[in-house]
Coordinates of C-alpha atoms in Angstrom, one line a residue:
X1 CA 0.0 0.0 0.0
X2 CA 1.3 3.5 -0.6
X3 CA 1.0 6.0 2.4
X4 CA -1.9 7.2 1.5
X5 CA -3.9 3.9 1.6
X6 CA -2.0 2.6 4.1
X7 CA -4.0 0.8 6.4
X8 CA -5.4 3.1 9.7
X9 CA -6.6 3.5 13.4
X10 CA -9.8 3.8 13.7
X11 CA -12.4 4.2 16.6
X12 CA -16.1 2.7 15.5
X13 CA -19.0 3.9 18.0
X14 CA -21.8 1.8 18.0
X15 CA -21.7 -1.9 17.6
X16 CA -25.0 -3.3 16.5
X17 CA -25.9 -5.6 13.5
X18 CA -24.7 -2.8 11.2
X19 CA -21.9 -1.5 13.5
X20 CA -20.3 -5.5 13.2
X21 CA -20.6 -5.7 9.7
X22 CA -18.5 -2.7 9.5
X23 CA -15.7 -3.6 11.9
X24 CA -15.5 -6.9 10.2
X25 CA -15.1 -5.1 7.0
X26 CA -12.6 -2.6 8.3
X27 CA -10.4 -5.4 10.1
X28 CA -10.4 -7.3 7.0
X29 CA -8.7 -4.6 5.1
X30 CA -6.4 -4.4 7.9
X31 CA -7.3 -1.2 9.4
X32 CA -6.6 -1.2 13.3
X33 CA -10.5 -1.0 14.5
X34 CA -11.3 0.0 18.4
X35 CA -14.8 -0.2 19.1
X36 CA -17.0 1.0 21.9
X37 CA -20.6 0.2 22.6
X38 CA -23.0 1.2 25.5
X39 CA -23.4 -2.0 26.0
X40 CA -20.1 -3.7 26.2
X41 CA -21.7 -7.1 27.0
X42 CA -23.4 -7.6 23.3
X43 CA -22.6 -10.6 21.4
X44 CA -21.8 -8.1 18.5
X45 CA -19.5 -6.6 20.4
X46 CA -17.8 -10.3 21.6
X47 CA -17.8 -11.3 17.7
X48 CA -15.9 -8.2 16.7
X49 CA -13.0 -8.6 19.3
X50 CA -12.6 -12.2 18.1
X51 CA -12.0 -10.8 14.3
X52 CA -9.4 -8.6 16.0
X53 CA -11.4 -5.2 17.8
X54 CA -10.2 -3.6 20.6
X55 CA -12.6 -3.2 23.0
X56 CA -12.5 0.6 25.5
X57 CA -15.2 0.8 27.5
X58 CA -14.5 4.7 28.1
X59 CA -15.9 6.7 25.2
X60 CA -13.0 9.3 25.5
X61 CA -10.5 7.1 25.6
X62 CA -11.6 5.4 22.8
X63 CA -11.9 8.5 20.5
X64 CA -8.3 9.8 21.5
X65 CA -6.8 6.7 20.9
X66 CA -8.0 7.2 16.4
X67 CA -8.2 10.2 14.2
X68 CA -11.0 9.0 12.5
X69 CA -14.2 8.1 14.4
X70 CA -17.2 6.2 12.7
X71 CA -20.5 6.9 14.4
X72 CA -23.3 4.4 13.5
X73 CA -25.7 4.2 16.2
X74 CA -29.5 3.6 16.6
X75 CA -30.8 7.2 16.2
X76 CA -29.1 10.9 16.7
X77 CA -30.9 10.5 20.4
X78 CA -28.5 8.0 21.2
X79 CA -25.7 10.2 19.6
X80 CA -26.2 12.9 22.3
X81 CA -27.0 10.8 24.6
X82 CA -23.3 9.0 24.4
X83 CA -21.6 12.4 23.5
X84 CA -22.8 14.3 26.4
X85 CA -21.8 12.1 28.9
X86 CA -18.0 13.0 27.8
X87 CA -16.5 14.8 30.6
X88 CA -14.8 16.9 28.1
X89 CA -15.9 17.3 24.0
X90 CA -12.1 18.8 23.3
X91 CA -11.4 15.2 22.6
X92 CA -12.7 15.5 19.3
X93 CA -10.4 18.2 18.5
X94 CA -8.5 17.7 15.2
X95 CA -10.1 14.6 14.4
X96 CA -12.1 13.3 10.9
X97 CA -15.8 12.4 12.4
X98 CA -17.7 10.2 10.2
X99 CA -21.5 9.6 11.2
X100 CA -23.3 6.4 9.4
X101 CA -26.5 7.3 12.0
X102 CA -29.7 7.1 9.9
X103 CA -31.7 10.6 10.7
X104 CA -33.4 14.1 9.4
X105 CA -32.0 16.7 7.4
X106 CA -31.9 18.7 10.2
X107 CA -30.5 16.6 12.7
X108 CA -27.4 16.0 9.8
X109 CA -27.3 19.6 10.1
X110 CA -27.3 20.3 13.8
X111 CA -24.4 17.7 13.9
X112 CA -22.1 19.6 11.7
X113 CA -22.2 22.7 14.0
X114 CA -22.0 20.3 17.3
X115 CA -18.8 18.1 15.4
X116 CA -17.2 21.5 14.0
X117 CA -17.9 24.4 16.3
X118 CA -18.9 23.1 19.6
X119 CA -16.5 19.9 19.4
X120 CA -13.9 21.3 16.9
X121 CA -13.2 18.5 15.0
X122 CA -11.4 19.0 11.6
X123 CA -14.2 17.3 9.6
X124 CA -17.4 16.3 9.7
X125 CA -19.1 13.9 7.0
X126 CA -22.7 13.0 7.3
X127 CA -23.7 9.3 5.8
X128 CA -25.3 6.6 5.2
X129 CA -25.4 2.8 4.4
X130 CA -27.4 1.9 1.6
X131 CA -27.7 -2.3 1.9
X132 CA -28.4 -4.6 5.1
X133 CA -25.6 -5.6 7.7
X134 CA -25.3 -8.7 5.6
X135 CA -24.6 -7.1 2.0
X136 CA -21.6 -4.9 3.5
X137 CA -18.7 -5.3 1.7
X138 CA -20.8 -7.6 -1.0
X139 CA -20.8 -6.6 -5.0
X140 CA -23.7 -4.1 -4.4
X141 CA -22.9 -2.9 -1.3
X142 CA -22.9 1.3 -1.5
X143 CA -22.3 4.3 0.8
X144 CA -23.5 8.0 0.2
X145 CA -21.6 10.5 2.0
X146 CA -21.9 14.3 1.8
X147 CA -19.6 17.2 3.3
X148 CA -18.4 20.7 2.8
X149 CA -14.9 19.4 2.8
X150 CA -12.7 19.1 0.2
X151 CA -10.9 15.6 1.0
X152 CA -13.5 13.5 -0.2
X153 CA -10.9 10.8 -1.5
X154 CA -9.1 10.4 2.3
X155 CA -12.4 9.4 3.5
X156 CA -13.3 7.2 0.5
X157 CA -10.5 5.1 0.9
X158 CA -11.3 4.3 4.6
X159 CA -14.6 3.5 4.0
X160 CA -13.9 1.7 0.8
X161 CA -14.0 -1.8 2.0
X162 CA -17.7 -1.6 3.5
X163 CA -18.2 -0.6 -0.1
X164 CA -18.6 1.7 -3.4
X165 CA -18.6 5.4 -2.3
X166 CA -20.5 7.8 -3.4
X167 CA -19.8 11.6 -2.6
X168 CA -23.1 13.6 -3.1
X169 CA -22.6 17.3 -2.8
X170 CA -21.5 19.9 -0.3
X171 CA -24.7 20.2 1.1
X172 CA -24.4 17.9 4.6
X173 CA -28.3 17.0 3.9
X174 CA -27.6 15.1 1.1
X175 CA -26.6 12.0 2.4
X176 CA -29.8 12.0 4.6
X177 CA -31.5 13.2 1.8
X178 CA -31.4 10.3 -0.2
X179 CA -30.9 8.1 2.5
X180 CA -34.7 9.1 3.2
X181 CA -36.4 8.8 -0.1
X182 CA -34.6 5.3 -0.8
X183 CA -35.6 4.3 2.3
X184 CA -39.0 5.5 1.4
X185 CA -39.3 4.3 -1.4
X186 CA -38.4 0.5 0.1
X187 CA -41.3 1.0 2.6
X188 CA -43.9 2.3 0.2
X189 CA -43.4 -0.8 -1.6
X190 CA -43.3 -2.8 1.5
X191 CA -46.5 -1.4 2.7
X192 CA -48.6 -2.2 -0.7
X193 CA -46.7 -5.5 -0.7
X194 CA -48.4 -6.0 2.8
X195 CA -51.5 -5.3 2.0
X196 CA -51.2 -8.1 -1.3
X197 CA -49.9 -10.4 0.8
X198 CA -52.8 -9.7 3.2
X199 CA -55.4 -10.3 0.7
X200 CA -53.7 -13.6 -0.8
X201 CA -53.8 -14.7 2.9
X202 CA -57.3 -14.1 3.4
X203 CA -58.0 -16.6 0.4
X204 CA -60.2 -19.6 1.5
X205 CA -61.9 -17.4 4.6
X206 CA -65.2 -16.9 3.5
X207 CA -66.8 -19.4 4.7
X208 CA -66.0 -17.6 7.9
X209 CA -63.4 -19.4 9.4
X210 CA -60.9 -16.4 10.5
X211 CA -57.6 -18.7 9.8
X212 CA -55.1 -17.5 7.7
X213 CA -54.6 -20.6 5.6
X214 CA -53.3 -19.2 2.5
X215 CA -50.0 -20.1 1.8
X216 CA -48.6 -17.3 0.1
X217 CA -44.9 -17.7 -0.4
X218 CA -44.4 -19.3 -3.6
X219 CA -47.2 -17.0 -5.6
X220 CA -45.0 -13.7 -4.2
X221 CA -41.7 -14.9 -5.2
X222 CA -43.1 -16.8 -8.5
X223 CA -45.1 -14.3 -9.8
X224 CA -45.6 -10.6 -7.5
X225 CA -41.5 -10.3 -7.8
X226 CA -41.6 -10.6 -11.3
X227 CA -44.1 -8.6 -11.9
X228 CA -42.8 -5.5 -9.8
X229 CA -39.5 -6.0 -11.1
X230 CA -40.7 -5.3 -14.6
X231 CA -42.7 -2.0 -13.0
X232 CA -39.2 -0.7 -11.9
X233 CA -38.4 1.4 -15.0
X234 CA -41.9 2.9 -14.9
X235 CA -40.7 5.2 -12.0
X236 CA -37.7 6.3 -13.9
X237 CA -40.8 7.6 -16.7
X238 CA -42.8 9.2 -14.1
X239 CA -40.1 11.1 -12.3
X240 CA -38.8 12.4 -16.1
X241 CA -42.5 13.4 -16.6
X242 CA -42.6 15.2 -13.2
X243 CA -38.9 16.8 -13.7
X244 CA -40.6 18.3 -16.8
X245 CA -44.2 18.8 -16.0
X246 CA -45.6 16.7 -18.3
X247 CA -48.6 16.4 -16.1
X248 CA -51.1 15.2 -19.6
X249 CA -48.5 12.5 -20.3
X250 CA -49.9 9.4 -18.5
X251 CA -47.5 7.2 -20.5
X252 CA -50.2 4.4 -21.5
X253 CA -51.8 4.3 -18.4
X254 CA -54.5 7.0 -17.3
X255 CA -54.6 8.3 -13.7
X256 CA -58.3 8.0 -13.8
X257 CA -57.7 4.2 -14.3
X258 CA -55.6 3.9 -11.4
X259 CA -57.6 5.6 -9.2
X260 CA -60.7 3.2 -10.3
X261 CA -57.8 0.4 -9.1
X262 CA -57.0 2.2 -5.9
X263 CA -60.3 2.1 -4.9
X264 CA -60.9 -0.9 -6.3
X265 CA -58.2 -2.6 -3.0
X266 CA -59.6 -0.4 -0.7
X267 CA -62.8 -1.3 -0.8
X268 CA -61.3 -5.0 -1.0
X269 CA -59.5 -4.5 2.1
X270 CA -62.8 -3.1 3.9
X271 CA -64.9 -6.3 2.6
X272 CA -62.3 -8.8 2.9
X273 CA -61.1 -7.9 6.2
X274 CA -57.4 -7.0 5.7
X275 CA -57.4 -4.0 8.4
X276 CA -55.7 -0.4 7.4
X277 CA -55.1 -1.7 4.4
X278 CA -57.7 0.8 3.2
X279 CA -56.0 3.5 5.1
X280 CA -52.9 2.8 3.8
X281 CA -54.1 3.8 0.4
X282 CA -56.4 6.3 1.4
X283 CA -54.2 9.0 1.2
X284 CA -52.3 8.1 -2.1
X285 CA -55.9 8.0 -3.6
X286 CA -56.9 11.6 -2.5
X287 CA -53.7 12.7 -4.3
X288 CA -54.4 10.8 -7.3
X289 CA -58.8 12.0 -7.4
X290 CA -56.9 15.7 -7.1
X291 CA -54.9 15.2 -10.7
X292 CA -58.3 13.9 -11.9
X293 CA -60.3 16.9 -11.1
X294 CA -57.2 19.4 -12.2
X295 CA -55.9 17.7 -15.2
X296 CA -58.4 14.9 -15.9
X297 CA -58.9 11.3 -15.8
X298 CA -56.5 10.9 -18.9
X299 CA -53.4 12.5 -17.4
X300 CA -50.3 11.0 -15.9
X301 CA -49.8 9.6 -12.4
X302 CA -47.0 12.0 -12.2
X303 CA -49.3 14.6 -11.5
X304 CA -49.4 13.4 -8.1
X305 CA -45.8 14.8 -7.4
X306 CA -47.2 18.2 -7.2
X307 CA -49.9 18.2 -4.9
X308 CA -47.7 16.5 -2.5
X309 CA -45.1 19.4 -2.6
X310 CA -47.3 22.2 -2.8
X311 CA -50.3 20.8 -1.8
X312 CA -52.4 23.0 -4.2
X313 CA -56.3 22.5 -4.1

């Protein structure tokens, strides 16, 4: 390695499911990795020290021992929680802090002027983890990370074997940004997918019998995977048709249809029993009846876009 990938000390707070997978990446590119958890008596924490950790149960001591600190911890709550109890914040004077926490824009921002001003560390990079503790370091593993400073590629290298980075902007949101929407993103699908699965499941009740006896495994991964694998690209059309305001262009598939569909499962939820489903989609359907009434029922679903910014009536 030259000197400036040479491997490095570095002090990870916060040694969860997410926090092991990165010390276990870190150790295996032969970076020196102390660790520190609230808990000390995890089995997370255990497994890392066998890969080679070193444990300090004092927070200070285990930020002065490293120049480079990575935070990844539960929520920003638990950030202040741990960094107030430090008899003495000068201990992160001089140092690279690099916080993996999952949080607001806002809270991304208040940690810059805590890291920089209050704490006077050198730098401060907000960021985030975009696969599960168990794709770290894997083919399609990727971080975001965003920062007002200019030495993007020191940072890059260190986290480099938890996987491909990618520097957003010098905006500190950014990270959180689009941590956010692919996050929500993920869930939206996850909540529809829920209520499908739900009304698969409730197959075979109505004779009255309450069980779920549906088994609904093999249709989902034969058959609903597929068929929201092909949808993927649609979103790609819809955001180009919202980037340019194309509210008319409905790309082959009329809003005024899919709102007949939306309410369609609602009402399906509310007779078949498959609770809040109905609410679920109640929202996404008042959205949808308000590009109907502005645009009409042959516009585009991208329509929706605007009356969730700006909320116009």
């Amino acid at each position: 390695m030259s000197s400036s990938h040479a491997a490095q000390g570095i002090t990870l707070i916060g040694v969860g499911n997410m926090g092991l997978a990165l010390a276990t990446a870190l150790l295996k590119s032969d970076h020196r990795v102390t660790i520190w958890n609230r808990t000390a008596t995890r089995p997370q924490v255990q497994t890392a020290l066998d890969q080679g950790a070193v444990l300090e149960k004092d927070l200070a001591t285990a930020i002065s021992k490293n120049n480079i600190i990575i935070v990844c911890l539960l929520d920003y709550e638990t950030i202040k929680t741990s960094f107030n109890s430090l008899p003495d914040r000068d201990v992160f004077a001089g140092k690279t802090l690099i916080n993996l926490t999952n949080g607001t824009l806002q809270q991304a921002r208040e940690m810059q002027t805590f890291v920089l001003e209050t704490a006077r560390a050198k730098r401060y990079f907000d960021g985030a983890i975009m696969v599960t503790p168990q794709m770290v370091s894997g083919p399609h593993s990727f971080l975001v990370i965003s920062s007002a400073d200019d030495d993007v590629d020191s940072v890059r290298h260190v986290l480099s074997p938890i996987g491909r980075v990618q520097y957003l902007s010098g905006d500190i949101t950014a990270a959180s940004r689009f941590d956010l929407a692919a996050l929500a993103s993920m869930y939206g699908m996850f909540s529809g997918a829920f209520i499908g699965m739900g009304l698969l499941k409730r197959a075979g009740t109505s004779d009255g019998n309450d069980e779920n006896t549906a088994t609904i495994g093999r249709v989902i991964k034969e058959e609903i995977v597929p068929f929201l694998t092909a949808l993927v690209p649609y979103l790609g059309l819809i955001a180009g048709s919202w980037d340019e305001e194309k509210w008319e262009e409905n790309l082959g598939n009329p809003v005024g249809m899919q709102l007949q569909g939306v309410r369609n499962i609602i009402v399906a939820c509310r007779e078949e029993g498959v609770d809040h489903g109905g609410e679920m989609l109640d929202g996404l359907a008042d959205l949808m009846a308000r590009v109907v009434e502005r645009y009409g029922s042959d516009a585009g679903i991208a329509g929706v876009g605007e009356f969730l910014l700006k909320g116009r009536e």
